Tab-separated table of C-alpha atoms and ligand atoms in Angstrom:
chain	number	residue	atom	x	y	z
A	10	MET	CA	-18.605	18.462	-7.040
A	11	THR	CA	-15.318	20.940	-6.304
A	12	SER	CA	-14.526	18.521	-3.321
A	13	ARG	CA	-14.727	15.468	-5.367
A	14	ARG	CA	-12.352	16.984	-8.262
A	15	PHE	CA	-10.304	17.738	-5.207
A	16	CYS	CA	-10.432	14.085	-3.873
A	17	LEU	CA	-9.486	12.991	-7.113
A	18	ILE	CA	-6.550	15.475	-7.318
A	19	LEU	CA	-5.261	14.379	-4.511
A	20	LEU	CA	-5.206	10.237	-5.505
A	21	LEU	CA	-4.100	11.061	-8.595
A	22	GLY	CA	-1.495	12.751	-6.940
A	23	SER	CA	-1.020	9.850	-4.314
A	24	VAL	CA	-0.168	7.489	-7.131
A	25	SER	CA	2.253	9.149	-8.954
A	26	PHE	CA	4.102	10.063	-5.963
A	27	ALA	CA	4.121	6.294	-5.113
A	28	GLN	CA	5.031	5.277	-8.506
A	29	THR	CA	8.951	7.095	-8.197
A	30	PRO	CA	11.155	4.461	-5.939
A	31	ASN	CA	12.046	6.064	-2.412
A	32	SER	CA	15.811	5.248	-1.406
A	33	GLU	CA	14.363	3.320	1.428
A	34	GLU	CA	12.453	0.910	-0.789
A	35	VAL	CA	15.888	0.620	-2.568
A	36	GLU	CA	18.041	0.187	0.557
A	37	SER	CA	15.657	-2.250	1.858
A	38	VAL	CA	16.533	-4.755	-1.045
A	39	TYR	CA	20.045	-3.827	-1.627
A	40	PRO	CA	21.932	-5.979	0.581
A	41	ASP	CA	20.398	-9.024	-1.134
A	42	ALA	CA	21.032	-7.821	-4.696
A	43	HIS	CA	24.557	-6.707	-3.821
A	44	ALA	CA	25.039	-10.163	-1.981
A	45	LEU	CA	24.071	-11.994	-5.178
A	46	TYR	CA	26.309	-9.400	-7.490
A	47	LEU	CA	29.488	-10.348	-5.676
A	48	ASP	CA	28.832	-14.097	-5.569
A	49	LEU	CA	27.994	-14.300	-9.428
A	50	HIS	CA	30.766	-12.320	-10.445
A	51	GLU	CA	33.106	-14.438	-8.874
A	52	HIS	CA	31.461	-17.818	-10.052
A	53	PRO	CA	30.938	-16.984	-13.889
A	54	GLU	CA	29.302	-19.313	-16.183
A	55	LEU	CA	29.977	-19.649	-20.164
A	56	SER	CA	26.908	-19.173	-22.427
A	57	LYS	CA	24.570	-22.473	-22.610
A	58	HIS	CA	26.062	-23.300	-19.189
A	59	GLU	CA	24.332	-20.962	-16.682
A	60	THR	CA	22.986	-24.075	-14.745
A	61	GLN	CA	24.462	-22.411	-11.001
A	62	THR	CA	23.651	-19.165	-12.355
A	63	ALA	CA	19.964	-19.823	-12.999
A	64	GLU	CA	19.320	-21.982	-10.060
A	65	LYS	CA	20.448	-19.041	-8.056
A	66	LEU	CA	18.497	-16.297	-9.410
A	67	ALA	CA	15.349	-18.805	-9.260
A	68	ALA	CA	15.741	-19.408	-6.010
A	69	ARG	CA	16.011	-16.288	-4.672
A	70	VAL	CA	13.053	-14.369	-6.909
A	71	ARG	CA	11.058	-17.922	-5.935
A	72	SER	CA	11.469	-16.376	-2.354
A	73	ALA	CA	10.506	-13.125	-3.261
A	74	GLY	CA	7.067	-14.986	-4.137
A	75	TYR	CA	7.667	-15.035	-7.949
A	76	ASP	CA	5.802	-18.247	-9.803
A	77	VAL	CA	9.247	-19.518	-11.152
A	78	THR	CA	9.491	-21.935	-13.971
A	79	GLU	CA	13.571	-22.905	-15.126
A	80	HIS	CA	14.915	-25.107	-17.800
A	81	ILE	CA	13.026	-22.682	-20.449
A	82	GLY	CA	15.600	-22.557	-23.614
A	83	GLY	CA	18.456	-24.565	-21.704
A	84	THR	CA	18.801	-22.587	-18.542
A	85	GLY	CA	16.147	-20.066	-18.923
A	86	VAL	CA	14.406	-18.693	-15.942
A	87	VAL	CA	10.720	-17.287	-16.403
A	88	ALA	CA	9.234	-15.998	-12.765
A	89	ILE	CA	5.928	-14.179	-13.244
A	90	LEU	CA	3.763	-12.444	-10.101
A	91	LYS	CA	0.012	-11.444	-10.965
A	92	ASN	CA	-1.612	-8.925	-9.506
A	93	GLY	CA	-4.785	-8.330	-10.442
A	94	PRO	CA	-6.223	-7.214	-14.183
A	95	GLY	CA	-3.579	-5.085	-16.152
A	96	PRO	CA	-0.922	-5.451	-18.611
A	97	THR	CA	2.096	-7.764	-18.841
A	98	ILE	CA	5.644	-6.480	-18.729
A	99	MET	CA	8.712	-8.292	-19.267
A	100	LEU	CA	11.518	-7.593	-17.720
A	101	ARG	CA	15.072	-9.380	-19.006
A	102	THR	CA	18.064	-9.838	-17.628
A	103	GLU	CA	20.798	-12.134	-19.510
A	104	LEU	CA	22.922	-15.269	-17.350
A	105	ASP	CA	25.834	-15.764	-19.316
A	106	ALA	CA	29.529	-14.946	-18.798
A	107	LEU	CA	32.389	-14.380	-21.267
A	108	PRO	CA	35.604	-16.409	-22.311
A	109	VAL	CA	37.835	-13.382	-20.594
A	110	GLU	CA	40.647	-14.096	-18.077
A	111	GLU	CA	39.561	-11.060	-15.510
A	112	LYS	CA	42.560	-8.596	-15.175
A	113	THR	CA	40.546	-6.234	-12.501
A	114	GLY	CA	42.325	-7.052	-9.352
A	115	LEU	CA	39.432	-6.672	-7.649
A	116	PRO	CA	38.815	-8.890	-4.163
A	117	TYR	CA	35.823	-10.513	-5.684
A	118	ALA	CA	37.462	-11.165	-9.563
A	119	SER	CA	36.975	-14.335	-11.136
A	120	LYS	CA	39.366	-16.626	-10.867
A	121	VAL	CA	37.426	-19.628	-12.630
A	122	ARG	CA	38.527	-21.435	-15.418
A	123	THR	CA	36.550	-24.213	-17.873
A	124	LYS	CA	36.644	-25.954	-20.691
A	125	ASP	CA	34.738	-24.285	-23.383
A	126	ASP	CA	32.294	-26.157	-26.132
A	127	ALA	CA	35.674	-26.824	-28.696
A	128	GLY	CA	36.918	-28.181	-25.463
A	129	ARG	CA	39.333	-25.829	-24.684
A	130	ASP	CA	40.316	-24.657	-21.393
A	131	VAL	CA	39.860	-20.599	-21.290
A	132	PRO	CA	39.085	-18.385	-18.227
A	133	VAL	CA	35.438	-16.600	-17.295
A	134	MET	CA	34.297	-13.753	-16.638
A	135	HIS	CA	31.362	-11.616	-16.235
A	136	ALA	CA	32.807	-8.810	-18.500
A	137	CYS	CA	29.607	-7.962	-20.402
A	138	GLY	CA	27.868	-6.574	-16.616
A	139	HIS	CA	25.475	-9.604	-16.859
A	140	ASP	CA	25.533	-10.088	-13.221
A	141	LEU	CA	24.965	-6.686	-12.744
A	142	HIS	CA	21.866	-6.929	-14.860
A	143	MET	CA	21.202	-9.979	-12.415
A	144	ALA	CA	21.238	-8.353	-9.614
A	145	ALA	CA	19.561	-5.138	-10.149
A	146	ILE	CA	16.206	-7.529	-11.726
A	147	LEU	CA	16.413	-9.302	-8.030
A	148	GLY	CA	15.967	-6.217	-6.316
A	149	THR	CA	13.275	-4.733	-8.496
A	150	ALA	CA	12.002	-8.379	-7.907
A	151	GLU	CA	11.885	-7.747	-4.311
A	152	VAL	CA	10.885	-3.767	-4.551
A	153	MET	CA	7.530	-4.583	-6.723
A	154	ALA	CA	7.044	-7.894	-4.295
A	155	HIS	CA	6.372	-5.595	-1.725
A	156	SER	CA	4.659	-3.111	-3.046
A	157	LYS	CA	1.917	-4.439	-4.813
A	158	ASN	CA	-0.450	-1.482	-4.328
A	159	THR	CA	1.421	0.528	-6.767
A	160	TRP	CA	0.790	-1.374	-10.053
A	161	HIS	CA	-1.627	-4.084	-11.542
A	162	GLY	CA	-1.109	-6.481	-14.446
A	163	ALA	CA	1.859	-9.033	-14.138
A	164	LEU	CA	5.505	-8.805	-13.544
A	165	MET	CA	7.202	-11.375	-15.905
A	166	LEU	CA	10.754	-11.624	-15.272
A	167	ILE	CA	13.281	-13.904	-17.282
A	168	GLY	CA	16.784	-14.392	-17.262
A	169	GLN	CA	17.682	-15.711	-20.596
A	170	PRO	CA	20.784	-17.804	-21.350
A	171	ALA	CA	23.299	-17.249	-24.369
A	172	GLU	CA	22.977	-13.608	-25.319
A	173	GLU	CA	26.686	-13.522	-26.113
A	174	GLY	CA	26.313	-14.483	-29.792
A	175	PHE	CA	24.097	-17.846	-29.431
A	176	GLY	CA	20.545	-16.451	-29.412
A	177	GLY	CA	19.698	-17.378	-26.814
A	178	ALA	CA	16.481	-15.316	-27.067
A	179	LYS	CA	15.380	-17.259	-30.382
A	180	VAL	CA	15.830	-20.489	-28.073
A	181	MET	CA	13.688	-19.197	-25.359
A	182	ILE	CA	11.116	-17.885	-27.767
A	183	ASN	CA	11.296	-21.360	-29.686
A	184	ASP	CA	10.685	-23.116	-26.099
A	185	GLY	CA	7.763	-21.569	-25.871
A	186	LEU	CA	8.204	-18.374	-24.163
A	187	PHE	CA	5.772	-16.559	-25.521
A	188	THR	CA	2.966	-18.969	-25.694
A	189	ARG	CA	3.588	-21.358	-22.516
A	190	PHE	CA	3.617	-17.871	-20.413
A	191	PRO	CA	1.748	-14.681	-21.468
A	192	LYS	CA	2.398	-12.785	-24.132
A	193	PRO	CA	3.906	-9.383	-22.742
A	194	ASP	CA	2.429	-6.117	-23.972
A	195	VAL	CA	6.070	-4.218	-23.335
A	196	ALA	CA	9.492	-5.971	-23.268
A	197	VAL	CA	11.962	-3.902	-20.937
A	198	ALA	CA	15.659	-4.458	-20.267
A	199	LEU	CA	18.913	-2.311	-19.457
A	200	HIS	CA	22.758	-2.649	-19.960
A	201	VAL	CA	25.146	-1.828	-17.939
A	202	ALA	CA	28.489	0.329	-19.665
A	203	ASN	CA	31.063	2.865	-19.053
A	204	THR	CA	29.961	5.104	-21.610
A	205	PHE	CA	27.801	6.838	-18.637
A	206	PRO	CA	28.940	7.882	-15.254
A	207	ALA	CA	27.068	5.474	-12.492
A	208	GLY	CA	23.330	7.220	-11.625
A	209	VAL	CA	23.324	8.304	-15.324
A	210	VAL	CA	20.517	6.279	-17.630
A	211	GLY	CA	20.729	6.844	-21.254
A	212	ILE	CA	17.419	6.757	-23.504
A	213	THR	CA	17.941	6.345	-27.695
A	214	PRO	CA	14.472	6.577	-29.566
A	215	GLY	CA	14.128	4.320	-32.354
A	216	VAL	CA	17.341	2.536	-33.519
A	217	TYR	CA	19.171	1.293	-30.448
A	218	ASN	CA	22.127	-0.883	-32.017
A	219	SER	CA	23.129	-2.250	-35.157
A	220	ASN	CA	22.285	-5.229	-37.188
A	221	SER	CA	24.965	-7.757	-36.798
A	222	ASP	CA	25.786	-10.030	-39.652
A	223	ALA	CA	28.477	-12.684	-39.452
A	224	ILE	CA	29.634	-14.672	-42.829
A	225	ARG	CA	32.006	-17.240	-43.111
A	226	ILE	CA	34.214	-17.240	-46.541
A	227	THR	CA	35.462	-19.893	-47.768
A	228	ILE	CA	38.063	-19.877	-50.818
A	229	TYR	CA	38.882	-22.730	-52.354
A	230	GLY	CA	42.635	-22.685	-54.310
A	231	LYS	CA	44.498	-25.255	-55.991
A	232	GLY	CA	47.569	-27.085	-53.254
A	233	GLY	CA	50.809	-28.252	-53.737
A	234	HIS	CA	54.458	-27.301	-53.414
A	235	GLY	CA	55.734	-24.151	-52.025
A	236	ALA	CA	58.396	-24.183	-54.731
A	237	ALA	CA	56.079	-24.717	-57.323
A	238	PRO	CA	53.431	-22.001	-57.390
A	239	HIS	CA	53.244	-22.207	-60.649
A	240	THR	CA	51.742	-25.856	-60.194
A	241	THR	CA	48.957	-24.362	-57.628
A	242	VAL	CA	46.326	-21.457	-56.876
A	243	ASP	CA	47.089	-20.190	-54.090
A	244	PRO	CA	43.852	-19.337	-51.845
A	245	ILE	CA	46.483	-17.844	-49.465
A	246	VAL	CA	46.601	-15.045	-51.990
A	247	ILE	CA	43.155	-14.486	-53.177
A	248	ALA	CA	42.324	-14.423	-49.006
A	249	ALA	CA	45.021	-11.363	-49.165
A	250	ARG	CA	43.706	-9.694	-51.897
A	251	THR	CA	40.036	-10.602	-51.287
A	252	ILE	CA	40.438	-9.160	-47.785
A	253	LEU	CA	41.773	-5.714	-49.120
A	254	ALA	CA	39.213	-5.184	-51.500
A	255	LEU	CA	36.453	-5.538	-48.890
A	256	GLN	CA	37.694	-2.717	-47.154
A	257	THR	CA	36.655	-0.802	-50.056
A	258	ILE	CA	33.244	-1.392	-49.291
A	259	VAL	CA	32.680	0.833	-46.544
A	260	SER	CA	35.468	3.351	-47.433
A	261	ARG	CA	34.250	3.309	-51.621
A	262	GLU	CA	30.521	2.084	-51.932
A	263	VAL	CA	28.528	3.125	-48.901
A	264	LYS	CA	27.639	6.909	-48.907
A	265	PRO	CA	29.130	8.633	-46.733
A	266	GLY	CA	27.820	9.514	-43.402
A	267	GLU	CA	25.917	5.885	-43.293
A	268	MET	CA	27.082	3.774	-40.457
A	269	ALA	CA	28.968	0.163	-41.837
A	270	VAL	CA	31.528	-1.997	-40.285
A	271	LEU	CA	33.062	-4.677	-41.471
A	272	THR	CA	35.670	-6.264	-39.967
A	273	VAL	CA	37.562	-9.642	-40.954
A	274	GLY	CA	38.323	-11.418	-37.704
A	275	TYR	CA	40.303	-14.592	-38.583
A	276	ILE	CA	41.707	-16.096	-41.419
A	277	GLN	CA	42.910	-19.495	-41.210
A	278	ALA	CA	44.434	-21.754	-44.059
A	279	GLY	CA	48.177	-23.801	-44.639
A	280	THR	CA	49.702	-26.403	-42.113
A	281	LYS	CA	53.725	-25.566	-43.059
A	282	ASN	CA	55.738	-23.070	-44.802
A	283	ASN	CA	56.370	-24.958	-47.847
A	284	ILE	CA	52.851	-26.610	-48.851
A	285	ILE	CA	50.262	-23.886	-50.718
A	286	PRO	CA	47.234	-25.049	-49.080
A	287	ASP	CA	43.823	-25.253	-50.987
A	288	GLN	CA	41.579	-23.693	-49.519
A	289	ALA	CA	41.407	-20.747	-46.861
A	290	GLU	CA	38.625	-19.620	-44.393
A	291	MET	CA	37.866	-15.976	-43.176
A	292	GLY	CA	35.249	-15.107	-40.318
A	293	LEU	CA	33.367	-11.350	-41.242
A	294	THR	CA	31.752	-9.671	-38.800
A	295	VAL	CA	28.940	-6.866	-40.386
A	296	ARG	CA	27.166	-3.927	-38.319
A	297	THR	CA	25.089	-1.562	-40.339
A	298	TYR	CA	22.015	0.414	-38.948
A	299	LYS	CA	19.980	0.704	-41.570
A	300	GLN	CA	18.363	-2.148	-43.958
A	301	ASP	CA	18.908	-0.964	-47.207
A	302	VAL	CA	22.726	-0.139	-46.280
A	303	ARG	CA	22.810	-4.146	-44.873
A	304	LYS	CA	21.691	-5.428	-48.230
A	305	GLN	CA	24.444	-3.398	-50.478
A	306	VAL	CA	27.446	-4.511	-47.909
A	307	LEU	CA	26.343	-7.786	-48.020
A	308	ALA	CA	25.686	-7.918	-51.792
A	309	ALA	CA	28.976	-6.335	-52.347
A	310	VAL	CA	30.758	-8.751	-49.876
A	311	THR	CA	29.790	-11.501	-52.524
A	312	ARG	CA	30.525	-9.893	-55.686
A	313	ILE	CA	33.681	-9.169	-54.365
A	314	THR	CA	34.961	-12.711	-53.264
A	315	LYS	CA	33.389	-14.340	-56.268
A	316	ALA	CA	35.157	-11.710	-58.646
A	317	GLU	CA	38.639	-11.913	-56.821
A	318	ALA	CA	38.766	-16.147	-56.909
A	319	ALA	CA	37.502	-15.976	-60.723
A	320	ALA	CA	40.272	-13.236	-61.070
A	321	ALA	CA	42.934	-15.912	-59.714
A	322	GLY	CA	41.945	-18.637	-61.685
A	323	ALA	CA	39.967	-20.326	-58.657
A	324	PRO	CA	38.853	-24.076	-59.739
A	325	ARG	CA	35.845	-23.496	-57.373
A	326	GLU	CA	33.776	-20.533	-56.542
A	327	PRO	CA	34.114	-19.621	-52.962
A	328	LEU	CA	31.709	-20.224	-50.391
A	329	VAL	CA	30.260	-17.052	-49.070
A	330	ASP	CA	28.289	-18.519	-45.879
A	331	ARG	CA	26.314	-15.871	-43.821
A	332	TYR	CA	25.803	-18.134	-40.814
A	333	GLN	CA	24.353	-15.758	-38.434
A	334	GLY	CA	21.910	-12.484	-39.040
A	335	ASP	CA	20.617	-10.672	-35.788
A	336	ASP	CA	18.532	-7.548	-36.451
A	337	SER	CA	19.147	-4.047	-34.770
A	338	VAL	CA	16.925	-3.786	-31.011
A	339	TYR	CA	14.344	-1.052	-32.351
A	340	ASN	CA	12.902	1.209	-29.048
A	341	ASP	CA	9.367	1.994	-29.409
A	342	PRO	CA	9.638	5.875	-29.997
A	343	ALA	CA	6.331	6.686	-27.903
A	344	LEU	CA	7.461	4.358	-25.281
A	345	ALA	CA	11.189	5.883	-25.096
A	346	GLN	CA	9.170	9.350	-24.795
A	347	ARG	CA	6.654	8.620	-22.227
A	348	LEU	CA	9.258	6.753	-20.116
A	349	ARG	CA	11.291	9.640	-19.668
A	350	ALA	CA	9.092	10.933	-17.084
A	351	PRO	CA	9.466	8.336	-15.010
A	352	LEU	CA	13.149	8.136	-15.178
A	353	GLU	CA	13.326	11.765	-14.381
A	354	ALA	CA	11.645	11.489	-11.324
A	355	ALA	CA	13.734	8.517	-9.761
A	356	LEU	CA	16.773	9.637	-11.035
A	357	GLY	CA	16.546	13.384	-11.255
A	358	LYS	CA	16.427	15.042	-14.707
A	359	GLU	CA	20.099	15.696	-15.069
A	360	ASN	CA	20.708	11.755	-14.912
A	361	VAL	CA	18.538	10.990	-18.015
A	362	VAL	CA	20.347	11.579	-21.479
A	363	THR	CA	19.515	11.034	-24.618
A	364	ALA	CA	21.831	8.455	-26.124
A	365	GLU	CA	23.550	7.760	-29.593
A	366	PRO	CA	22.757	4.320	-31.429
A	367	ILE	CA	25.967	1.954	-30.276
A	368	THR	CA	27.503	-0.665	-32.754
A	369	PRO	CA	27.908	-4.107	-30.624
A	370	SER	CA	24.185	-5.917	-31.323
A	371	GLU	CA	22.228	-7.552	-28.668
A	372	ASP	CA	19.723	-10.735	-29.332
A	373	PHE	CA	16.906	-8.464	-27.375
A	374	SER	CA	15.746	-8.146	-31.171
A	375	TYR	CA	14.580	-11.281	-31.660
A	376	TYR	CA	11.687	-10.265	-28.238
A	377	VAL	CA	10.957	-7.185	-30.108
A	378	GLU	CA	10.784	-9.309	-34.060
A	379	GLU	CA	7.862	-11.143	-32.069
A	380	GLY	CA	5.698	-7.809	-32.181
A	381	ILE	CA	6.686	-6.683	-28.551
A	382	PRO	CA	7.259	-2.788	-28.545
A	383	GLY	CA	10.278	-2.713	-26.568
A	384	PHE	CA	12.234	-0.422	-24.133
A	385	TYR	CA	15.890	-1.277	-23.895
A	386	PHE	CA	18.044	1.354	-22.230
A	387	SER	CA	21.497	2.024	-21.108
A	388	LEU	CA	23.154	2.040	-17.522
A	389	GLY	CA	25.744	4.144	-16.732
A	390	GLY	CA	28.728	2.361	-15.218
A	391	ALA	CA	31.471	3.968	-14.928
A	392	ASP	CA	33.399	5.569	-11.440
A	393	PRO	CA	31.983	9.506	-11.920
A	394	GLN	CA	35.643	10.483	-10.681
A	395	LYS	CA	37.060	8.183	-13.710
A	396	PHE	CA	34.701	8.925	-15.748
A	397	ALA	CA	35.503	12.700	-15.451
A	398	ASP	CA	38.977	12.122	-15.675
A	399	ALA	CA	39.136	10.232	-19.174
A	400	LYS	CA	36.910	12.966	-20.415
A	401	ALA	CA	39.223	15.685	-19.231
A	402	SER	CA	42.447	13.400	-20.802
A	403	GLY	CA	40.797	12.335	-23.916
A	404	THR	CA	41.458	8.668	-22.724
A	405	MET	CA	38.582	5.915	-22.787
A	406	LEU	CA	37.829	3.635	-19.748
A	407	PRO	CA	37.476	-0.176	-20.406
A	408	SER	CA	35.099	-1.170	-22.896
A	409	ASN	CA	32.440	-4.235	-22.236
A	410	HIS	CA	34.489	-7.523	-22.674
A	411	SER	CA	37.548	-6.230	-21.721
A	412	PRO	CA	39.715	-7.489	-19.050
A	413	LEU	CA	39.571	-4.625	-17.025
A	414	PHE	CA	35.955	-3.679	-16.859
A	415	ALA	CA	34.560	-3.309	-13.746
A	416	PRO	CA	31.112	-1.325	-13.235
A	417	ASP	CA	31.235	1.257	-9.777
A	418	VAL	CA	28.449	-1.643	-8.492
A	419	ASP	CA	26.960	0.275	-5.380
A	420	PRO	CA	25.825	3.744	-7.726
A	421	ALA	CA	25.267	1.641	-10.723
A	422	LEU	CA	23.066	-1.128	-8.795
A	423	HIS	CA	21.129	1.358	-6.763
A	424	THR	CA	20.253	3.069	-10.259
A	425	GLY	CA	19.670	-0.121	-11.713
A	426	ILE	CA	16.969	-1.219	-9.217
A	427	ALA	CA	15.475	2.350	-9.354
A	428	ALA	CA	15.198	3.083	-12.888
A	429	GLU	CA	13.462	-0.460	-13.349
A	430	VAL	CA	10.998	-0.276	-10.182
A	431	ALA	CA	10.306	3.243	-12.060
A	432	VAL	CA	9.897	1.803	-15.924
A	433	LEU	CA	7.680	-1.032	-14.691
A	434	ARG	CA	5.119	1.067	-12.154
A	435	ASN	CA	4.880	3.032	-14.983
A	436	LEU	CA	3.875	0.565	-17.574
A	437	LEU	CA	1.584	-1.596	-15.265
A	438	SER	CA	-0.284	1.359	-14.238
A	439	SER	CA	-1.660	1.271	-17.409
A	440	THR	CA	-4.194	-0.795	-19.417
A	441	PRO	CA	-3.051	-3.580	-22.433
A	442	GLU	CA	-5.465	-1.191	-24.656
A	443	GLU	CA	-3.652	2.156	-23.689
A	444	LEU	CA	-0.188	0.575	-23.998
A	445	HIS	CA	-1.266	-1.095	-27.277
A	446	LYS	CA	-2.653	2.441	-28.741
A	447	LEU	CA	0.332	4.066	-27.405
A	448	THR	CA	2.988	1.582	-29.354
A	449	ALA	CA	0.650	1.440	-32.550
A	450	THR	CA	3.275	3.182	-34.933
A	451	GLN	CA	5.153	0.338	-37.080
A	452	ARG	CA	8.632	0.669	-37.149
A	453	PRO	CA	10.021	2.761	-40.133
B	516	LIG	ZN1	28.461	-8.863	-24.217
B	517	LIG	ZN1	25.812	-8.090	-22.600
């Protein structure tokens, strides 16, 4: 009895030891991951046009032994590695880059220019770090394929197109992501940012980021001669008043302390200085954490816009078109709690921190809305010395989407791979039933 118990302890000890990725495992795949990073960084592609990117990722995970399907929801990639009975765990990377001109001065900086969907000539840059996510997923894919004795179940890697404002996650789901392939028991992703130094990861239990609503407002006036305003209803003046009134929603209507952002990102009206146009258009983004605050702000936008037009005697009610609305990403709190221990074991206790919710949005929420518990965590990208200097001088390092965004690749990519492997091995040591029980609590 005693000796059997002793054996069991030994066995459990060796399982948990093997679950923590060691530096040789990460080191052995790092050259591949780093080479892919450099290639992708130099050759970025815009959302929905990630054809070369997807092919490169698909080819490499296929040669690592995964069963790969391409062209899911456009350029999407699904790669599955089956390893006996157990849960299905999904790990996602995005594929797309942004119309930003790279000014990092790096030797591998992008010089790519292309035509965007509107036919404009634009620069292209991996300014959100999705190249690092793809490189990490390749490294992780290889480590997991080399160490099938450390996990069981099915590992489902996905390369998702068009994350940057085009809802590529939804397009993949609509193209059968969870019907043509197994529906995962848990979905995992990470995002690199300069919020933390490279080497550190951040966990945010519960609400990770903001609800995001995109609104197009069209204000109708009555056009005419710029010298005869009395014969017109000027939509530019109505728009100007509306913009100022909209800024009172957050400052005067939302309860102090609740998160709400309202930005008018563009206003378009008119063609010439001596013509009063007959309409004006503007585009808004609204960000909130809570659903009730979101409803309050959206209702106030409509109310104020209509009232300002009525006050000016507009001939028609304005059109308030909420053309896109993404929910916040919700991190299952029980999962976040469970996965802290394997991350601490892999990276060191001091390198796993609890992070505040952030305001940019992310279409990973679509997977969570499909009823899949999610774990979305932050990967530090900042050069540790630059991070410390910026903190000391009270300045900010370039954020994602900046022409100067340049993660400290070596430590960030090593950490990304180690963190993903640690998380996946932990989840892939469970049964589906255990994971369902763990994540059974409903989102508040
Ligand atoms: Zn982005
Ligand atoms: Zn991003």
